[in-house]
């Protein structure tokens, strides 16, 4: 297999807020350092885990600026560009890349009623408009459409995309993508799924982008290193421990949405661990309360993080 | 029934582009006049029919400014505010209302993985942040979630929303909404469906927001007036003619997406009728070609528009 | 418009059970008479409203036999044939038609991963195998696929189907179907939606198949007659009253499924009205309790049925 | 981990038909022997791969009788019981188990509009009604609903189900299921996905039920044995080869449905390999033609099967 531009553990960075709801850039700085010191090979900013869809443009810029300054070149910085159609994505990409970033991550169009022809033109127009590598972000739980395997492979072969961040939950298509792109120089398939990273690496993943990696970057780094060394039994055991840690996302009360449950749990864990100051969520998401925090604390303890 | 703030025919304005893809504000001006002269009771700008999701922020502002100047107070101007979450919608609403507008239309969140509690807070926060009436826009084909009947009724009772623009295709829920809100002073349920306006009015709709109304506003005005007069047989006949006219949206070749087919057909019809100069669509949508234009011309002729 | 083979009010018959869960054929007989005396133009047996999917083959036969004997030729009997693929539907159709029936109603395949080509062959093979008219039953809430408009129109033109029973909730497609088949001799489009029958008749429906028609056949008959007479204001008022009666389907507690809520409410209403003895549902559906019965009783009273 | 009742390679048996469409029991017999000689640990009859949904009851019985006689106790026989609701499944299970079978496999209800409470009662009632172990078959591509993780774990803990056959494509939920049931004596999680068996085994799968196992049982047996021995590199290489073989399911022309493409490809491969006489599909599915057969032959050759 060829060597991709980016590989290894690249957690999708959360966006801490103070209790009053404003951005907490001090906590963000500490979180970035937590990730780098935990062994991350890169940082993915302004992905779904950052609550990017809830951030105003001004907030997105502040977050990115803090990333650029805090990372200070220690690891690559990949930037999520989140908007619904081609021209708007290009606008946003240019605005953000003026601040910094080594690559961008872009979804299919959403809110649009489009087809594969439009998606093809979408990615090609974006790649033409920027000077950094473009990753396709396949996240049907949000966009409500899976990027077709054939389209991804063609875009990869044509050098339009440098990789895929797969959060589709479709491990069959992921294996097929990894196989079909194995010979494409520099191409990388990343998985965004926290509890099957060992299987994804066995399938040929170049790297991991787990939201839970905010909480335990060192664990995911050990998992990645074991897999690289061919020690699948250790990789599996680390994954099983991390899968138990992932149970923190299921502690929420019914009024908390699916979107708020996972990110809220990650924030609450990091608050308990002393990395960030508050677990406050972006409006209109609900912030987890003290009862949920107790249950998360217990899971952190039982999986070795406290 | 009480009298709503807005009622009657309020077409969702298209956004003409020149053949080179730039906004064609001259054609936009002519189209606005075509709608007002055709008997429209109001104009809905920056809805899905305007390709709003494909417009950059700068383009949205230019379109709205042209609307304000061209309408010049002759009829009310309702403004679509299109973004994915609460804070971003508020940002966008304030930016656009600084230019003009008598009410705003807002969808549920999208790209979010939310729940009814979040949706409730979403609409309340937006209504708190603006000084004009807020309409909920129910368009599950784009947002991928239907706004729950119970939520809409509660928001209506609490005065949070002044009405609903229904493009859900769920006529059962529409009837239930109309019945449940019949006694709420000023509340208005609008249908966005071109071919069942007579039935929607029978169900209690206060008005019509048909994309096809760009092509034949006078027809929809006659339909509305007949229904108001209790002459349902004439309303039905006008609706049947308009349903045949609506066949223009089905002439596209397979490479044209669902989103581009309808709006492309409306633009092509208006180009043939001499109202706008080009039927060019926003990137990355495909513009209809000459073969499709011929078929559209035939339908225009057979339904009395040429 | 041509005259269809079947038209008017054709309620989809419920299947009463005794408190011990066995079929209650005495109540079934009374219910059939209630429908005919209420002015029904026909009876649709073994549709979804009969809980057909929960009936064993032996139970389906008993129900149909009771229908044949009780109706005794007073009105036409249309029979639902409910199975997942072509050969199984043909088997079931022949088994049931040996007992009786003037037409059959058949859905698309379900549980299958099929396409329009297969659906086309499905309906043609079934029509070839039986001697009675075949109606297509479009019920995507169960089959998880809408029958395409183009397929239905082609099957209608080729004389394969004599009509459509539409429970798709897509009033736009229903209007288009009615328009496209208006000139086909004998073809009938029926709506299965309880609260928009007036609009469906305005759209060109030949008849009504409302589950709620089990509870108030006389009301739906008045609605139909008013529409036939062009008295749309009376039709609308009757429809609004029936829409309020339809609120009985929303009284259930959260443990009751969507499928059990509607049919359970109809059964409970008929039990309160003295038409059937028990509101017991088929296994594993939950039967509505006394609290729900009280709420249903209040709605029956407020809409003039008690 | 505890030792499950059934484990290893248990292919879901295809149902050969002669060119005239009738069952070809001679080919079925040869196919069963092909599977056992290829190292299968068991046979799963009347699953989706058998086209069970397209088989009449008489055909289902003939297929099962041939299985019982041909297997003759050499390996366990697991029987799919395919119907839409509880009472119908019980009827079918008792009819089939009178012929033979060591366990049954049952899906959620389908065509029903049910909820988790009904599903819970569904599986419990079925388990009460039969004397053999019950496996839950999670196949949302057909049933249109994923069996909830919490329900499966509770049914496992209560001894209602002896395992799950997972064809959900949700590897995250599969890992969570395997983790949550790891300590339940005798419980087995099987994967039905052809191209990620190595990852599933790493996640804790007890066995494999790959449709492609009809074509190359020996390959899947080698994969399973390598994983059992902890030789994940060999397992991965075997899986990669089998994933390339799986490309035979993508050779179909557009008129072939998704359901017919996969099974049609398996049948065509087995015809080319001389195991069965014809690749004829059940009505109304389309049978693959000679052009597709040539492409399949090439893939068989390149993956070492010719």
XYZ file of N, CA and C in Angstrom, chain D residues 12-123:
336
model
N -25.967 -19.671 4.287
C -27.405 -19.631 4.021
C -27.656 -20.212 2.633
N -28.252 -21.345 2.621
C -28.406 -22.164 1.410
C -29.256 -21.489 0.329
N -28.778 -21.511 -0.898
C -29.586 -21.054 -2.043
C -30.632 -22.106 -2.407
N -31.605 -21.717 -3.237
C -32.615 -22.641 -3.755
C -32.527 -22.709 -5.276
N -31.905 -23.737 -5.817
C -31.813 -23.846 -7.291
C -33.176 -24.133 -7.913
N -33.370 -23.546 -9.086
C -34.561 -23.822 -9.899
C -34.105 -24.302 -11.277
N -34.903 -25.162 -11.880
C -34.659 -25.548 -13.271
C -35.030 -24.384 -14.185
N -34.627 -24.495 -15.443
C -34.887 -23.414 -16.391
C -36.379 -23.122 -16.524
N -37.219 -24.098 -16.269
C -38.671 -23.870 -16.368
C -39.253 -23.252 -15.095
N -38.423 -22.983 -14.116
C -38.897 -22.291 -12.932
C -39.266 -23.201 -11.766
N -39.321 -24.501 -12.008
C -39.661 -25.417 -10.900
C -38.421 -25.676 -10.041
N -38.657 -26.111 -8.831
C -37.544 -26.424 -7.936
C -36.668 -27.520 -8.555
N -35.357 -27.381 -8.396
C -34.414 -28.393 -8.891
C -33.768 -29.044 -7.664
N -34.416 -30.081 -7.175
C -33.976 -30.689 -5.917
C -32.678 -31.460 -6.070
N -32.402 -31.907 -7.277
C -31.116 -32.575 -7.517
C -29.962 -31.596 -7.355
N -30.108 -30.411 -7.923
C -29.078 -29.384 -7.745
C -28.982 -28.967 -6.286
N -30.119 -28.915 -5.616
C -30.107 -28.545 -4.195
C -29.272 -29.549 -3.399
N -29.460 -30.809 -3.710
C -28.708 -31.868 -3.031
C -27.201 -31.689 -3.280
N -26.841 -31.445 -4.527
C -25.409 -31.252 -4.835
C -24.862 -30.026 -4.103
N -25.669 -28.972 -4.044
C -25.214 -27.754 -3.371
C -24.983 -28.015 -1.878
N -25.894 -28.724 -1.254
C -25.727 -29.046 0.175
C -24.421 -29.813 0.382
N -24.176 -30.790 -0.490
C -22.928 -31.558 -0.343
C -21.699 -30.687 -0.588
N -21.808 -29.785 -1.545
C -20.724 -28.818 -1.812
C -20.414 -28.022 -0.538
N -21.424 -27.626 0.165
C -21.215 -26.816 1.378
C -20.600 -27.640 2.504
N -21.091 -28.839 2.667
C -20.558 -29.676 3.764
C -19.130 -30.100 3.444
N -18.898 -30.481 2.200
C -17.533 -30.876 1.822
C -16.569 -29.692 1.858
N -17.107 -28.498 1.713
C -16.264 -27.296 1.790
C -15.924 -26.908 3.217
N -16.449 -27.637 4.175
C -16.062 -27.386 5.565
C -17.089 -26.651 6.405
N -18.307 -26.518 5.906
C -19.333 -25.808 6.685
C -19.608 -26.544 7.993
N -19.820 -25.759 9.041
C -20.147 -26.338 10.340
C -21.651 -26.550 10.506
N -22.433 -25.989 9.612
C -23.884 -26.129 9.676
C -24.490 -25.575 8.400
N -25.799 -25.748 8.242
C -26.521 -25.226 7.074
C -27.700 -24.404 7.579
N -27.867 -23.219 6.984
C -29.028 -22.372 7.292
C -29.959 -22.415 6.080
N -31.069 -23.112 6.224
C -32.025 -23.254 5.118
C -33.144 -22.235 5.258
N -33.742 -21.860 4.148
C -34.913 -20.974 4.117
C -34.635 -19.595 4.713
N -33.403 -19.118 4.520
C -33.092 -17.721 4.792
C -33.358 -16.876 3.557
N -33.043 -15.598 3.634
C -33.263 -14.733 2.470
C -32.519 -15.264 1.247
N -31.340 -15.840 1.465
C -30.546 -16.350 0.345
C -31.245 -17.492 -0.380
N -32.173 -18.156 0.295
C -32.934 -19.244 -0.345
C -34.087 -18.709 -1.174
N -34.209 -17.366 -1.263
C -35.396 -16.769 -1.900
C -36.660 -17.170 -1.141
N -36.552 -17.387 0.156
C -37.683 -17.906 0.925
C -38.934 -17.062 0.748
N -38.759 -15.751 0.629
C -39.933 -14.896 0.504
C -40.677 -15.137 -0.802
N -39.993 -15.718 -1.774
C -40.605 -15.993 -3.079
C -41.117 -17.429 -3.189
N -40.862 -18.241 -2.169
C -41.275 -19.645 -2.221
C -42.688 -19.792 -1.656
N -43.520 -20.562 -2.338
C -44.825 -20.893 -1.769
C -44.616 -21.832 -0.584
N -45.652 -22.006 0.192
C -45.522 -22.901 1.344
C -45.153 -24.313 0.901
N -45.734 -24.769 -0.199
C -45.415 -26.120 -0.683
C -43.939 -26.212 -1.061
N -43.426 -25.168 -1.672
C -42.004 -25.171 -2.047
C -41.104 -25.151 -0.815
N -41.481 -24.363 0.171
C -40.672 -24.322 1.387
C -40.557 -25.721 2.002
N -41.661 -26.416 1.998
C -41.645 -27.759 2.594
C -40.748 -28.713 1.801
N -40.843 -28.631 0.482
C -39.988 -29.505 -0.343
C -38.511 -29.221 -0.109
N -38.160 -27.946 -0.054
C -36.763 -27.586 0.175
C -36.292 -28.136 1.521
N -37.089 -27.947 2.539
C -36.663 -28.375 3.871
C -36.536 -29.891 3.932
N -37.482 -30.597 3.299
C -37.419 -32.062 3.311
C -36.116 -32.531 2.637
N -35.763 -31.902 1.533
C -34.511 -32.266 0.866
C -33.307 -31.986 1.755
N -33.358 -30.893 2.488
C -32.249 -30.584 3.403
C -32.108 -31.670 4.459
N -33.214 -32.016 5.071
C -33.178 -33.019 6.140
C -32.592 -34.327 5.613
N -33.068 -34.725 4.430
C -32.628 -36.014 3.890
C -31.162 -35.958 3.437
N -30.752 -34.871 2.839
C -29.385 -34.808 2.297
C -28.356 -34.595 3.390
N -28.670 -33.721 4.329
C -27.715 -33.476 5.417
C -27.578 -34.733 6.268
N -28.691 -35.371 6.526
C -28.680 -36.657 7.249
C -27.854 -36.583 8.531
N -28.002 -35.463 9.229
C -27.373 -35.369 10.539
C -25.894 -35.073 10.537
N -25.298 -34.883 9.365
C -23.852 -34.620 9.320
C -23.487 -33.312 10.014
N -24.344 -32.290 9.830
C -24.134 -30.984 10.495
C -25.501 -30.485 10.958
N -25.531 -29.528 11.883
C -26.823 -28.991 12.319
C -27.537 -28.248 11.185
N -28.850 -28.258 11.256
C -29.699 -27.591 10.262
C -30.514 -26.504 10.964
N -30.287 -25.281 10.541
C -31.014 -24.141 11.097
C -32.034 -23.702 10.059
N -33.259 -23.421 10.503
C -34.370 -23.204 9.568
C -34.908 -21.781 9.689
N -34.968 -21.092 8.583
C -35.588 -19.776 8.568
C -37.101 -19.894 8.572
N -37.738 -19.094 9.417
C -39.204 -19.075 9.472
C -39.626 -17.665 9.096
N -40.242 -17.546 7.951
C -40.423 -16.241 7.325
C -41.894 -15.900 7.185
N -42.388 -15.118 8.123
C -43.724 -14.549 7.954
C -43.804 -13.256 8.741
N -44.918 -12.527 8.592
C -44.873 -11.115 8.984
C -45.226 -10.797 10.424
N -45.948 -11.695 11.100
C -46.356 -11.386 12.474
C -46.328 -12.653 13.329
N -46.522 -12.469 14.626
C -46.302 -13.520 15.615
C -47.063 -14.811 15.317
N -48.380 -14.716 15.212
C -49.174 -15.933 15.069
C -48.845 -16.647 13.760
N -48.584 -15.881 12.734
C -48.239 -16.485 11.444
C -46.868 -17.155 11.508
N -45.929 -16.550 12.222
C -44.604 -17.166 12.380
C -44.730 -18.477 13.153
N -45.542 -18.467 14.192
C -45.702 -19.693 14.985
C -46.321 -20.801 14.129
N -47.340 -20.458 13.381
C -47.941 -21.438 12.455
C -46.892 -22.045 11.535
N -46.107 -21.160 10.929
C -45.097 -21.583 9.958
C -44.003 -22.406 10.653
N -43.587 -21.983 11.830
C -42.533 -22.707 12.552
C -42.977 -24.124 12.864
N -44.209 -24.268 13.323
C -44.663 -25.604 13.692
C -44.801 -26.499 12.464
N -45.262 -25.890 11.370
C -45.381 -26.648 10.119
C -44.014 -27.129 9.649
N -43.002 -26.262 9.733
C -41.676 -26.618 9.225
C -40.936 -27.551 10.185
N -41.018 -27.270 11.477
C -40.283 -28.099 12.433
C -40.819 -29.528 12.461
N -42.055 -29.724 12.005
C -42.571 -31.092 11.885
C -41.768 -31.869 10.845
N -41.146 -31.153 9.926
C -40.297 -31.798 8.920
C -38.881 -31.999 9.465
N -38.371 -30.998 10.186
C -37.022 -31.134 10.743
C -36.404 -29.795 11.066
N -35.215 -29.818 11.664
C -34.527 -28.580 12.002
C -34.078 -28.543 13.444
N -32.878 -27.982 13.681
C -32.288 -27.952 15.022
C -32.442 -26.593 15.701
N -32.856 -25.590 14.947
C -33.053 -24.243 15.495
C -33.834 -23.468 14.447
N -34.443 -22.369 14.861
C -35.114 -21.516 13.874
C -34.550 -20.102 13.937
N -34.717 -19.400 12.831
C -34.268 -18.018 12.698
C -35.482 -17.179 12.340
N -35.719 -16.116 13.104
C -36.951 -15.330 12.978
C -36.613 -13.850 12.952
N -37.228 -13.118 12.045
C -37.026 -11.666 11.990
C -38.001 -10.961 12.933
N -37.825 -9.671 13.052
C -38.866 -8.812 13.605
C -40.115 -8.974 12.753
N -41.214 -8.458 13.242
C -42.381 -8.358 12.382
C -42.063 -7.420 11.214
N -42.762 -7.606 10.126
C -42.647 -6.639 9.028
C -44.033 -6.420 8.438
N -44.193 -5.376 7.666
C -45.488 -4.904 7.147
C -46.325 -4.363 8.303
N -45.938 -4.675 9.523
C -46.605 -4.140 10.712
C -46.077 -2.736 11.002
N -46.874 -1.950 11.719
C -46.418 -0.661 12.230
C -46.331 -0.834 13.741
N -45.229 -1.426 14.190
C -45.177 -1.884 15.578
C -44.183 -1.077 16.408
N -43.867 -1.567 17.579
C -42.893 -0.899 18.433
C -42.102 -1.946 19.220
N -41.199 -1.500 20.075
C -40.328 -2.441 20.771
C -41.109 -3.342 21.723
N -42.173 -2.832 22.317
C -42.993 -3.673 23.193
C -43.571 -4.858 22.407
N -44.080 -4.577 21.212
C -44.625 -5.668 20.387
C -43.524 -6.645 19.973
N -42.347 -6.112 19.639
C -41.245 -6.988 19.228
C -40.847 -7.913 20.368
N -40.818 -7.361 21.557
C -40.472 -8.168 22.724
C -41.468 -9.323 22.881
N -42.760 -9.002 22.816
C -43.767 -10.064 22.943
C -43.684 -11.052 21.778
N -43.351 -10.532 20.600
C -43.212 -11.359 19.396
C -42.191 -12.478 19.634
N -40.994 -12.118 20.060
C -39.950 -13.138 20.218
C -40.269 -14.081 21.388
